[in-house]
Coordinates of C-alpha atoms in Angstrom, one line a residue:
X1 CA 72.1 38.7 -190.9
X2 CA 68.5 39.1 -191.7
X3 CA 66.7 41.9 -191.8
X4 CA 63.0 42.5 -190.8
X5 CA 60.1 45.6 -192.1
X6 CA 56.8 45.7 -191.3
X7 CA 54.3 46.9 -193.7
X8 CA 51.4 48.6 -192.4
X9 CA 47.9 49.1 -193.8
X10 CA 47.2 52.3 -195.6
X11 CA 43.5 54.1 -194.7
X12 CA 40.3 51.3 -194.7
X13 CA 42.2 48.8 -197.3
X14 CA 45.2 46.6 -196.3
X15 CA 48.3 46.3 -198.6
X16 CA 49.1 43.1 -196.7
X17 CA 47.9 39.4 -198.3
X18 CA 50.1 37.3 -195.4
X19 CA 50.7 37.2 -191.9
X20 CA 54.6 37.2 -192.9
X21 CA 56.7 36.4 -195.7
X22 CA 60.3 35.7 -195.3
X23 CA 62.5 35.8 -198.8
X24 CA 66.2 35.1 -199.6
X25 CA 69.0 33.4 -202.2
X26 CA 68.5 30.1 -199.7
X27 CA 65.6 29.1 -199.0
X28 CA 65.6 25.3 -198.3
X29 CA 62.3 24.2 -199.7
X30 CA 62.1 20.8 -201.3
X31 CA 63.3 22.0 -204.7
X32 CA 66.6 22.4 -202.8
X33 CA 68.1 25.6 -201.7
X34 CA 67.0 27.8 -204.0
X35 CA 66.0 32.0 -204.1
X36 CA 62.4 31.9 -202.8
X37 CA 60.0 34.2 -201.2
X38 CA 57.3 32.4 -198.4
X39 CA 53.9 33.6 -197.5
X40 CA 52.6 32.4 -194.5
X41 CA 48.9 32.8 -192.8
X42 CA 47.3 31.9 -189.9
X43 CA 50.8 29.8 -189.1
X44 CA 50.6 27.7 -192.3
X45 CA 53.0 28.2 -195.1
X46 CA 50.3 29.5 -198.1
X47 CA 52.5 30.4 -200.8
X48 CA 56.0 29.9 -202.2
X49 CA 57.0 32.0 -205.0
X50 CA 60.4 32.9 -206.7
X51 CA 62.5 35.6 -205.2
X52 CA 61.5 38.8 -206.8
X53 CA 57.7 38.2 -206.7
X54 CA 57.2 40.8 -203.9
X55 CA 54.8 39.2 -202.2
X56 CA 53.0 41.6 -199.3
X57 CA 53.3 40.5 -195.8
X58 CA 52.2 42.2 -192.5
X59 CA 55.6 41.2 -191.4
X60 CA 58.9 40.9 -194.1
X61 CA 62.0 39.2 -193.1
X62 CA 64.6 39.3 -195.7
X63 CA 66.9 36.5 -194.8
X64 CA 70.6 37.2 -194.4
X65 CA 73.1 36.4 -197.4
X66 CA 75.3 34.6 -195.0
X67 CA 71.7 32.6 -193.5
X68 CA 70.2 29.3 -194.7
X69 CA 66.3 29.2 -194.0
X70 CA 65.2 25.7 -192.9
X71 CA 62.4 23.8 -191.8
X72 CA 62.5 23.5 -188.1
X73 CA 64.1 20.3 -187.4
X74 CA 62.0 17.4 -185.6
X75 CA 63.0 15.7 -182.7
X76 CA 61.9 12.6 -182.2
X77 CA 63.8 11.5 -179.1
X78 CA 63.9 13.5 -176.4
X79 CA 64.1 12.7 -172.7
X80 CA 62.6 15.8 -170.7
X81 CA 61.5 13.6 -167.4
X82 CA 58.8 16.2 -166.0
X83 CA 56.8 15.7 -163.9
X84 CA 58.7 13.6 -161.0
X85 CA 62.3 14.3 -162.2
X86 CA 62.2 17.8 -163.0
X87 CA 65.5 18.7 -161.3
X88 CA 67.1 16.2 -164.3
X89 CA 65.4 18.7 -166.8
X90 CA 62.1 19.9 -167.5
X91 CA 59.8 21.3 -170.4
X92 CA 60.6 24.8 -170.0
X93 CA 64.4 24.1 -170.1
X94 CA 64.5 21.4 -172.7
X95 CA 62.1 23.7 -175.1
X96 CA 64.4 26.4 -174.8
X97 CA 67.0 24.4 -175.5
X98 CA 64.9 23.0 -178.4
X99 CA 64.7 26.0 -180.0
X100 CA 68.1 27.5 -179.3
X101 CA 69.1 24.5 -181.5
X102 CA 66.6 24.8 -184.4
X103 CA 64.0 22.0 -183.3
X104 CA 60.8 23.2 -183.9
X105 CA 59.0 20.2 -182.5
X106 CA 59.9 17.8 -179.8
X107 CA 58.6 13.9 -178.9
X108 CA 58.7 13.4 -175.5
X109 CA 60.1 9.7 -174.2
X110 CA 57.4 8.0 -171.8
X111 CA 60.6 7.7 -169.0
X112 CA 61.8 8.7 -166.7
X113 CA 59.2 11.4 -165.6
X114 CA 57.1 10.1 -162.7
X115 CA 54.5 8.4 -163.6
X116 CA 55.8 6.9 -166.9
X117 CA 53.7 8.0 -169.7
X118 CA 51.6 4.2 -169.9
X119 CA 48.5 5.0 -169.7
X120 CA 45.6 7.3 -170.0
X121 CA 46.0 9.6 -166.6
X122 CA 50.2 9.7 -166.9
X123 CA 49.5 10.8 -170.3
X124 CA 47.5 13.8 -169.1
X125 CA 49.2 14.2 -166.0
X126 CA 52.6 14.8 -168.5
X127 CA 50.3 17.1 -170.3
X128 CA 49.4 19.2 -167.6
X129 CA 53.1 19.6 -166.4
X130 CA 53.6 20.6 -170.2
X131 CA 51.0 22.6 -171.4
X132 CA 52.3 26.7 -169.4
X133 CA 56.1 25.5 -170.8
X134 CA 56.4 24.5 -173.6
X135 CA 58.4 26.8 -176.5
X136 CA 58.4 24.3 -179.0
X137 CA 55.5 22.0 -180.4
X138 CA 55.2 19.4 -178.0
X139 CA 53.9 15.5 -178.9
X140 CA 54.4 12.4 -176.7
X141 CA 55.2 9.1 -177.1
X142 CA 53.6 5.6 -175.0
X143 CA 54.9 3.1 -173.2
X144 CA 55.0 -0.5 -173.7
X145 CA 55.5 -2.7 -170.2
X146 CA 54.6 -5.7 -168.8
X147 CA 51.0 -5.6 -167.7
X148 CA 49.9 -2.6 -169.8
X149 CA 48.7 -4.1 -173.1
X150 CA 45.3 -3.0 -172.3
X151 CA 46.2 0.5 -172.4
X152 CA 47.9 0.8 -175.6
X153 CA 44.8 1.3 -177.4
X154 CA 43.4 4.2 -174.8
X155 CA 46.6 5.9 -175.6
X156 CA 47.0 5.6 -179.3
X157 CA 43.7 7.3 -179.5
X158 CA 44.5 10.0 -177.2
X159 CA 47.4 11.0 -179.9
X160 CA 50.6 9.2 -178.4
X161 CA 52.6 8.7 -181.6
X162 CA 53.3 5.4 -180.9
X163 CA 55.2 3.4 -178.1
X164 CA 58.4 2.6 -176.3
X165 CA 59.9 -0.6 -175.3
X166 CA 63.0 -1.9 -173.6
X167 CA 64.6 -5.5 -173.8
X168 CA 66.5 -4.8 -170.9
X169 CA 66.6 -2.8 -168.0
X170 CA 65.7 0.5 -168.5
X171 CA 67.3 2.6 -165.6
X172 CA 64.0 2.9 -163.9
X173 CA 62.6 1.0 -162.1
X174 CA 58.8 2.3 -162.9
X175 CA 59.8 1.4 -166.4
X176 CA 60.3 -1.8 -166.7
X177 CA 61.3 -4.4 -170.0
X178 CA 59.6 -6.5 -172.2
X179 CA 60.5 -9.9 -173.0
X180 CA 61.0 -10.6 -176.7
X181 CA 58.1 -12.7 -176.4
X182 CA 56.0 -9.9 -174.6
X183 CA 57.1 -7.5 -177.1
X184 CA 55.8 -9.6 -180.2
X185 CA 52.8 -9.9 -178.0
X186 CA 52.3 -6.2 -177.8
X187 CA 53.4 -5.6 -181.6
X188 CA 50.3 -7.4 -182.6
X189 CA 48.6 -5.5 -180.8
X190 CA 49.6 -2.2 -182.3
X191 CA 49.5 -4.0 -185.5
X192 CA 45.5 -3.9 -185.3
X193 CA 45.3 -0.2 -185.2
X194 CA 48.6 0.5 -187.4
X195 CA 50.5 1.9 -184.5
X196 CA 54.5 1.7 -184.1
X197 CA 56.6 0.1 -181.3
X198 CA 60.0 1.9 -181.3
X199 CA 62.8 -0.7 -179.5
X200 CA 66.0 0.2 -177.2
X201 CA 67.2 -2.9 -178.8
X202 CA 70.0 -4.6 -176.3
X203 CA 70.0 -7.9 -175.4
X204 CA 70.1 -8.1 -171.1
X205 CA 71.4 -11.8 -171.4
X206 CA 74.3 -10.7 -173.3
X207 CA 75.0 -7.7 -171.1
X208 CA 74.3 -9.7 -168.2
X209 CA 77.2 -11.7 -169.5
X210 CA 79.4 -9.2 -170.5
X211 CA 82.0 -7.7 -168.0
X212 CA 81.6 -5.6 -165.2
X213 CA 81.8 -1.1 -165.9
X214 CA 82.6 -0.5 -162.7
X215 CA 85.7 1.6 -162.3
X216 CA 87.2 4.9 -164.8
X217 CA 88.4 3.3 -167.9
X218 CA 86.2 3.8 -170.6
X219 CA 87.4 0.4 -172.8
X220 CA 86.2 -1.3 -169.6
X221 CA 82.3 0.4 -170.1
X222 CA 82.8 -0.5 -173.3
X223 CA 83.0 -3.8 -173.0
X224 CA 80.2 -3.8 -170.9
X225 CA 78.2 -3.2 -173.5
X226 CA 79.2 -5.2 -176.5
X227 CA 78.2 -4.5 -180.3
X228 CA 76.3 -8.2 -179.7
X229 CA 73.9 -7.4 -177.4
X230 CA 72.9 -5.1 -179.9
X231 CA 73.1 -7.2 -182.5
X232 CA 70.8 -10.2 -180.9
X233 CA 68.3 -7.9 -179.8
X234 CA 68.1 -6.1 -183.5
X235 CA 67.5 -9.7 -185.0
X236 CA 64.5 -10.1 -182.7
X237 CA 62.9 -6.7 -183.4
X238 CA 63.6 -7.8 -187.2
X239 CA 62.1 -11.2 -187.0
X240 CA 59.1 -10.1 -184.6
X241 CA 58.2 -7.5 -186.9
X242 CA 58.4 -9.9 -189.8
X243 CA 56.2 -12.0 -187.9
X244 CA 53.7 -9.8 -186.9
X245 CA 53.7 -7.4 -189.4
X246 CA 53.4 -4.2 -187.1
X247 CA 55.8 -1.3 -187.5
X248 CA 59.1 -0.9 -185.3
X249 CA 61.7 1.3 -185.5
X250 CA 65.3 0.3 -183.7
X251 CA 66.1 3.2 -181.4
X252 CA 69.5 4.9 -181.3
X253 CA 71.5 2.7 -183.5
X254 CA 75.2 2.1 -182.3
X255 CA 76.4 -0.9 -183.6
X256 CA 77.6 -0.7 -187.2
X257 CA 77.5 -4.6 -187.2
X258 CA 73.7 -4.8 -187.7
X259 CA 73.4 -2.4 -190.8
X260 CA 73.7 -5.8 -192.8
X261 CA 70.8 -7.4 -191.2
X262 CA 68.9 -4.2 -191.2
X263 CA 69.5 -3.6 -195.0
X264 CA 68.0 -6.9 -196.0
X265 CA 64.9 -6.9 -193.4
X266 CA 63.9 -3.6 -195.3
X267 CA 64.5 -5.3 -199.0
X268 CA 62.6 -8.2 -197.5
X269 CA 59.7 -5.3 -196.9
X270 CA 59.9 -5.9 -193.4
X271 CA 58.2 -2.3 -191.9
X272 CA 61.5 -1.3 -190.2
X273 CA 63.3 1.9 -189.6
X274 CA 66.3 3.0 -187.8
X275 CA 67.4 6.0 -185.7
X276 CA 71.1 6.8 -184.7
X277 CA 72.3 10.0 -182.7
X278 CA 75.5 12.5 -183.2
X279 CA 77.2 11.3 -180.5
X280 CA 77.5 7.7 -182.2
X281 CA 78.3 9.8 -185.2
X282 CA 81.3 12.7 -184.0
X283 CA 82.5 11.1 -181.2
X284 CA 85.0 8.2 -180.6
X285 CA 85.4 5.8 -178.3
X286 CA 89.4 6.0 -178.3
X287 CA 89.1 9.8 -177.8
X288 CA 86.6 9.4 -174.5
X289 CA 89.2 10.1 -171.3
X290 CA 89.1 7.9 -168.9
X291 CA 86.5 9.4 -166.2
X292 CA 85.0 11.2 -168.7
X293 CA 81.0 10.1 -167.6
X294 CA 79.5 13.2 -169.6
X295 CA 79.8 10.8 -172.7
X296 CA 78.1 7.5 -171.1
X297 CA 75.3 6.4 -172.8
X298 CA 74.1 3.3 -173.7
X299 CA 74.1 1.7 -176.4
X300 CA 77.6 3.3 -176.3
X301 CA 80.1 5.8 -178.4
X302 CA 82.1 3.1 -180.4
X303 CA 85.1 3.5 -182.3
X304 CA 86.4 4.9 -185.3
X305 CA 86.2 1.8 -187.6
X306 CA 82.2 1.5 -186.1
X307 CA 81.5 5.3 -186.7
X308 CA 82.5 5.7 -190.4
X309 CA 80.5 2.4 -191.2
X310 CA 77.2 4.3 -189.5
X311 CA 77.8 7.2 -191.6
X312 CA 77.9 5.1 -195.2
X313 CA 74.6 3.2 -193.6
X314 CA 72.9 6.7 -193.8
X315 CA 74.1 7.4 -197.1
X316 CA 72.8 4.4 -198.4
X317 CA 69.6 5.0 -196.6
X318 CA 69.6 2.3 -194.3
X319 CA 69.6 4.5 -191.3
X320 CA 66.7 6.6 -191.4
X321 CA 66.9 10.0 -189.5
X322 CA 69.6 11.2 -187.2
X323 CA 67.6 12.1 -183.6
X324 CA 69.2 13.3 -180.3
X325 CA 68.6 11.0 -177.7
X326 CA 68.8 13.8 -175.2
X327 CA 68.6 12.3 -171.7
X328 CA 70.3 14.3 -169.2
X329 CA 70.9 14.1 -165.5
X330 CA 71.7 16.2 -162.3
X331 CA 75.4 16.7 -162.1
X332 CA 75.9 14.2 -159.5
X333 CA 74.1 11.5 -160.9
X334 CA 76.7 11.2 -163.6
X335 CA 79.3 10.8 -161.4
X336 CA 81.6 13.6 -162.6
X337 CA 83.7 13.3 -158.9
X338 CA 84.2 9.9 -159.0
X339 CA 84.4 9.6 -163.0
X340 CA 82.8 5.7 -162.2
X341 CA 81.2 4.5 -165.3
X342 CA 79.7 1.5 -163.8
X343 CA 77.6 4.3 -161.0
X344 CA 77.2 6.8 -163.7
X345 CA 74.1 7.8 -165.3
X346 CA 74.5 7.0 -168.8
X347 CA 72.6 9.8 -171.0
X348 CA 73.9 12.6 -173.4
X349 CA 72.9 16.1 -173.1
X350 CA 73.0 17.9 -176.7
X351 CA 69.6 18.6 -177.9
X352 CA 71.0 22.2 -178.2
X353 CA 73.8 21.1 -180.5
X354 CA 72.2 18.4 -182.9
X355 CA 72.2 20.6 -185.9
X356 CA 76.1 22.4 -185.6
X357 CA 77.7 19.1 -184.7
X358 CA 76.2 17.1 -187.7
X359 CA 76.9 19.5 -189.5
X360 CA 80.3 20.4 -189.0
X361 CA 81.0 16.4 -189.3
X362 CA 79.0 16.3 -192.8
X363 CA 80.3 19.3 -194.3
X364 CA 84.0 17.8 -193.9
X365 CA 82.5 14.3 -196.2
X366 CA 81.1 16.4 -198.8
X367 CA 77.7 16.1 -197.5
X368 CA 74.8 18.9 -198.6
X369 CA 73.0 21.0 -195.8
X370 CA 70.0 19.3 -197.9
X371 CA 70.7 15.6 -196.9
X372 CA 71.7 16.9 -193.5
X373 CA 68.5 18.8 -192.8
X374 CA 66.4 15.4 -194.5
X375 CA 67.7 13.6 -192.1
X376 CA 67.1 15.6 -189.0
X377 CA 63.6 17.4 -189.7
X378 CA 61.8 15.7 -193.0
X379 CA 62.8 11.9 -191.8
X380 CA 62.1 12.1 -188.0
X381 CA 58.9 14.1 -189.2
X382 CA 57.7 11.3 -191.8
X383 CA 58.6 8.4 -188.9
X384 CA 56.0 9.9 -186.4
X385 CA 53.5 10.8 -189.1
X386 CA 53.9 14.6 -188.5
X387 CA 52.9 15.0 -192.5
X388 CA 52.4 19.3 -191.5
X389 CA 55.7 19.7 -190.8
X390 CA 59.9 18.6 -191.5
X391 CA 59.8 20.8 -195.0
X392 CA 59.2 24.1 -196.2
X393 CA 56.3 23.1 -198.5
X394 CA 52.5 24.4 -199.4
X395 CA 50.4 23.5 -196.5
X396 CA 53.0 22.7 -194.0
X397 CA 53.0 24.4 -190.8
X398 CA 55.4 27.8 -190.8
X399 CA 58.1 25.9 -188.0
X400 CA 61.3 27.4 -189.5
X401 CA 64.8 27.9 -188.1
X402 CA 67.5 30.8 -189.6
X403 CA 70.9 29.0 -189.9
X404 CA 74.4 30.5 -190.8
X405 CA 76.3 27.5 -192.0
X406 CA 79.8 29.3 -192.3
X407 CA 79.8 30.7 -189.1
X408 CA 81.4 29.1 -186.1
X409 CA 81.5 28.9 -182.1
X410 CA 82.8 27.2 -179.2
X411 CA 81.1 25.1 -177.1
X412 CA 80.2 26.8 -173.9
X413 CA 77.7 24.6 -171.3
X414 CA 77.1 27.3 -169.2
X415 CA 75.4 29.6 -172.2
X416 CA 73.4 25.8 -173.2
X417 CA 69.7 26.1 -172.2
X418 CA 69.6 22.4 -170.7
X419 CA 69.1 22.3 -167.1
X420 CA 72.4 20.4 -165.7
X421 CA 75.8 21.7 -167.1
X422 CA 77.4 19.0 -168.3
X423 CA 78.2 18.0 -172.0
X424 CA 80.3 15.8 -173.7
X425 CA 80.8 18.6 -176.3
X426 CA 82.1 21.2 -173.7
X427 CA 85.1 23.5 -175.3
X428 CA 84.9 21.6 -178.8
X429 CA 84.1 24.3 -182.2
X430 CA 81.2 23.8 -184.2
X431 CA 80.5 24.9 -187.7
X432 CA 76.7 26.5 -188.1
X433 CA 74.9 28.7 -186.2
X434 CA 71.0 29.1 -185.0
X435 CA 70.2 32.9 -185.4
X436 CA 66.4 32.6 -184.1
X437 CA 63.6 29.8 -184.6
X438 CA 59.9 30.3 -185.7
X439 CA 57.1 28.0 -184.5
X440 CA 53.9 28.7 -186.3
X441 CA 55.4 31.5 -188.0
X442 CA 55.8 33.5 -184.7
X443 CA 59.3 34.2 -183.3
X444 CA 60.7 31.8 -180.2
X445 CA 61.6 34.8 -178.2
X446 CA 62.7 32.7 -174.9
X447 CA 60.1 35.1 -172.7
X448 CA 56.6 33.3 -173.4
X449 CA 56.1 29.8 -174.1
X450 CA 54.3 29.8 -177.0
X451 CA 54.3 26.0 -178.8
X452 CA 51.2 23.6 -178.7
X453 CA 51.1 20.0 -177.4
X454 CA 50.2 17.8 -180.7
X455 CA 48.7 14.3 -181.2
X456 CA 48.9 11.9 -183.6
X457 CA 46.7 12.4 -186.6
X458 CA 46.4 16.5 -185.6
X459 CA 49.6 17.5 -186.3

């Protein structure tokens, strides 16, 4: 466990240089885990020195020799749906979750809050509802519909960093799709000021085609939502950012079938990147019980065959950052009574548990805490242009979370900070634990929300 002293000034003349300094055997900094001591001033990380150095901090925590210090991990999808559906979740809830789990820094979906976050006044309306609750650093992402080109411009410049699309219905109806051909129409669009159009790539004529979810079998949702609607709608978003040239990133990869075409769009230099989520990568569709509607989501959990090809795809680097899609739900909305997938809303709760369930699956395939951690802070971090934070690193901004990596727990969803209890992880034992979580180099302590709403180009 770590350890904390404070040390004080003596007469007129201070014997403290920084704010805080936090030293340990592992400290994750991009050298690697290594023994390291970390000045930090003014929330900024100002010096990094080798253990032993002594550096002089207002504030010294010596980090635990079972604990791992980290970057706080970036979150880059993350459905919190204040204002207008607040009793799904809200900022106050979903920071503290946030936190509890290690993110430092959260970016906000533009659905399914009321009003959608697509244009100017929804964008400061969802910062108003944000601004008393938030216990994590805050930014927001646009949205891209039909009707709304005009506005992407007024947004990007107001910090958005950058802006959603759907090629099929989204599950709101204030939210609605793009055509392929309205989405290449909008891509040039953000082309001329270098934004990014990030894609929930499924394909509705495919789905429209598929067979009906209705009912509690899980193969039957399944096939509701085939690996080739994903597929066809991944070759658009390929080809129309070939086309255009603009930058687009494939949401919440699921289909293990597209990593081919993915790999050769990016060798082509095609400005692609690609996001999948743990559920797609510790879960199994031939484990899911029938009725089981905490683990709908769409695209959906596929099988084991599908999940071991996902993890080689981020090995090889083809999949970019691992991001947790967290979109809950009231209880009743996901139709826990009737256990009807077809009814259900389809939307994983975990941002709590990103870090502990990657982990525990990566630790098991000889995977470093160094590749998991680039993954889930330094990737999602470089994606939204966040170049202050997602690394321990001169300049960056002191976000840090305090991990012990041997430890373990049980998954309890009544001690999760997420406002519905319900979670496809309920009872299951996770490797890793999140002792405490810094933003700015001052404690999350749960009691005052003290995290800042960021914009593009700020942060």
């Amino acid at each position: 466990m770590s350890t904390e002293t404070t040390q004080a000034a003596t007469g007129t003349e201070t014997t403290t240089e920084f704010d805080l300094v936090l030293r340990g055997e592992r400290i994750l900094t991009t050298a690697g885990i290594t023994a390291r001591e970390v000045g930090v001033k003014d929330g900024k990380i100002v010096a990094i020195e080798p253990l032993g150095n002594n550096l002089r901090g207002e504030r010294v925590i010596e980090v635990g020799a079972d604990e791992v210090l980290l970057p706080g991990l970036v979150d880059t999808h993350v459905h919190v749906n204040e204002p207008g559906r607040t009793e799904w979740e809200g900022f106050e809830s979903a920071t503290k979750a946030a936190a509890a789990g290690g993110v430092t820094t959260i970016v906000d979906m533009p659905l399914n809050s009321i009003p959608p976050t697509v244009n100017l006044q929804a964008l400061e309306i969802k910062r108003e509802a944000a601004s008393t609750k938030a216990y994590v650093n805050v930014g927001f992402w646009g949205g891209a519909i039909p009707g709304n080109k005009k506005d992407l411009r007024e947004l990007h410049d107001a910090g958005v960093f950058g802006f959603k699309c759907f090629l099929l219905h989204s599950g709101v109806d204030e939210f609605p799709s793009l055509t392929v051909e309205e989405m290449e129409e909008d891509m040039e669009e953000l082309k001329s000021f270098d934004s990014l159009m990030i894609v929930h790539a499924e394909d509705s004529h495919a789905i429209d085609r598929a067979p009906d979810a209705e009912g509690d079998q899980y193969e039957r949702f399944l096939k509701s939502r085939p690996r080739g609607a994903e597929n066809v709608a991944i070759a658009q978003v390929i080809e129309r950012a070939r086309w255009t040239g603009a930058r687009a990133h494939v949401l919440h990869l699921s289909s293990s079938d597209a990593l081919a075409m993915i790999k050769s769009a990016k060798a082509d230099g095609v400005k692609l990147t690609v996001e999948t989520c743990p559920h797609y990568l510790t879960l199994l569709a031939e484990e899911i019980p029938n009725g089981a509607t905490a683990y709908k989501c769409c695209p959906p959990i596929r099988e084991a065959s599908n999940r071991e090809l996902l993890w080689k795809g981020l090995e090889e680097g083809v999949i970019d950052c691992i991001v947790s899609d967290h979109s809950p739900s009231t209880i009743d909305l996901k139709e826990v009574e009737n256990g009807d997938f077809g009814v259900a809303w389809g939307g994983v709760a975990s941002l709590q548990l990103g870090l502990p369930l990657i982990w525990s699956e990566a630790k098991q395939r000889g995977i470093g805490l160094e590749q998991v951690i680039s993954w889930m802070s330094t990737k999602p971090a470089e994606l939204a242009g966040l170049k202050n934070k997602g690394a321990i690193a001169l300049g960056n901004d002191a976000d840090f979370a305090l991990f012990a990596p041997d430890e373990a727990f049980v998954v309890d969803v009544k001690k999760l900070h997420h406002k519905n209890p319900i979670c496809p992880y309920e009872g299951k034992t996770l490797a890793g634990v999140i002792r405490s979580a810094m933003v700015g180099g001052v404690d999350v302590d749960f009691q005052t929300p003290k995290g800042k709403l960021i914009r593009r180009g700020e942060a």
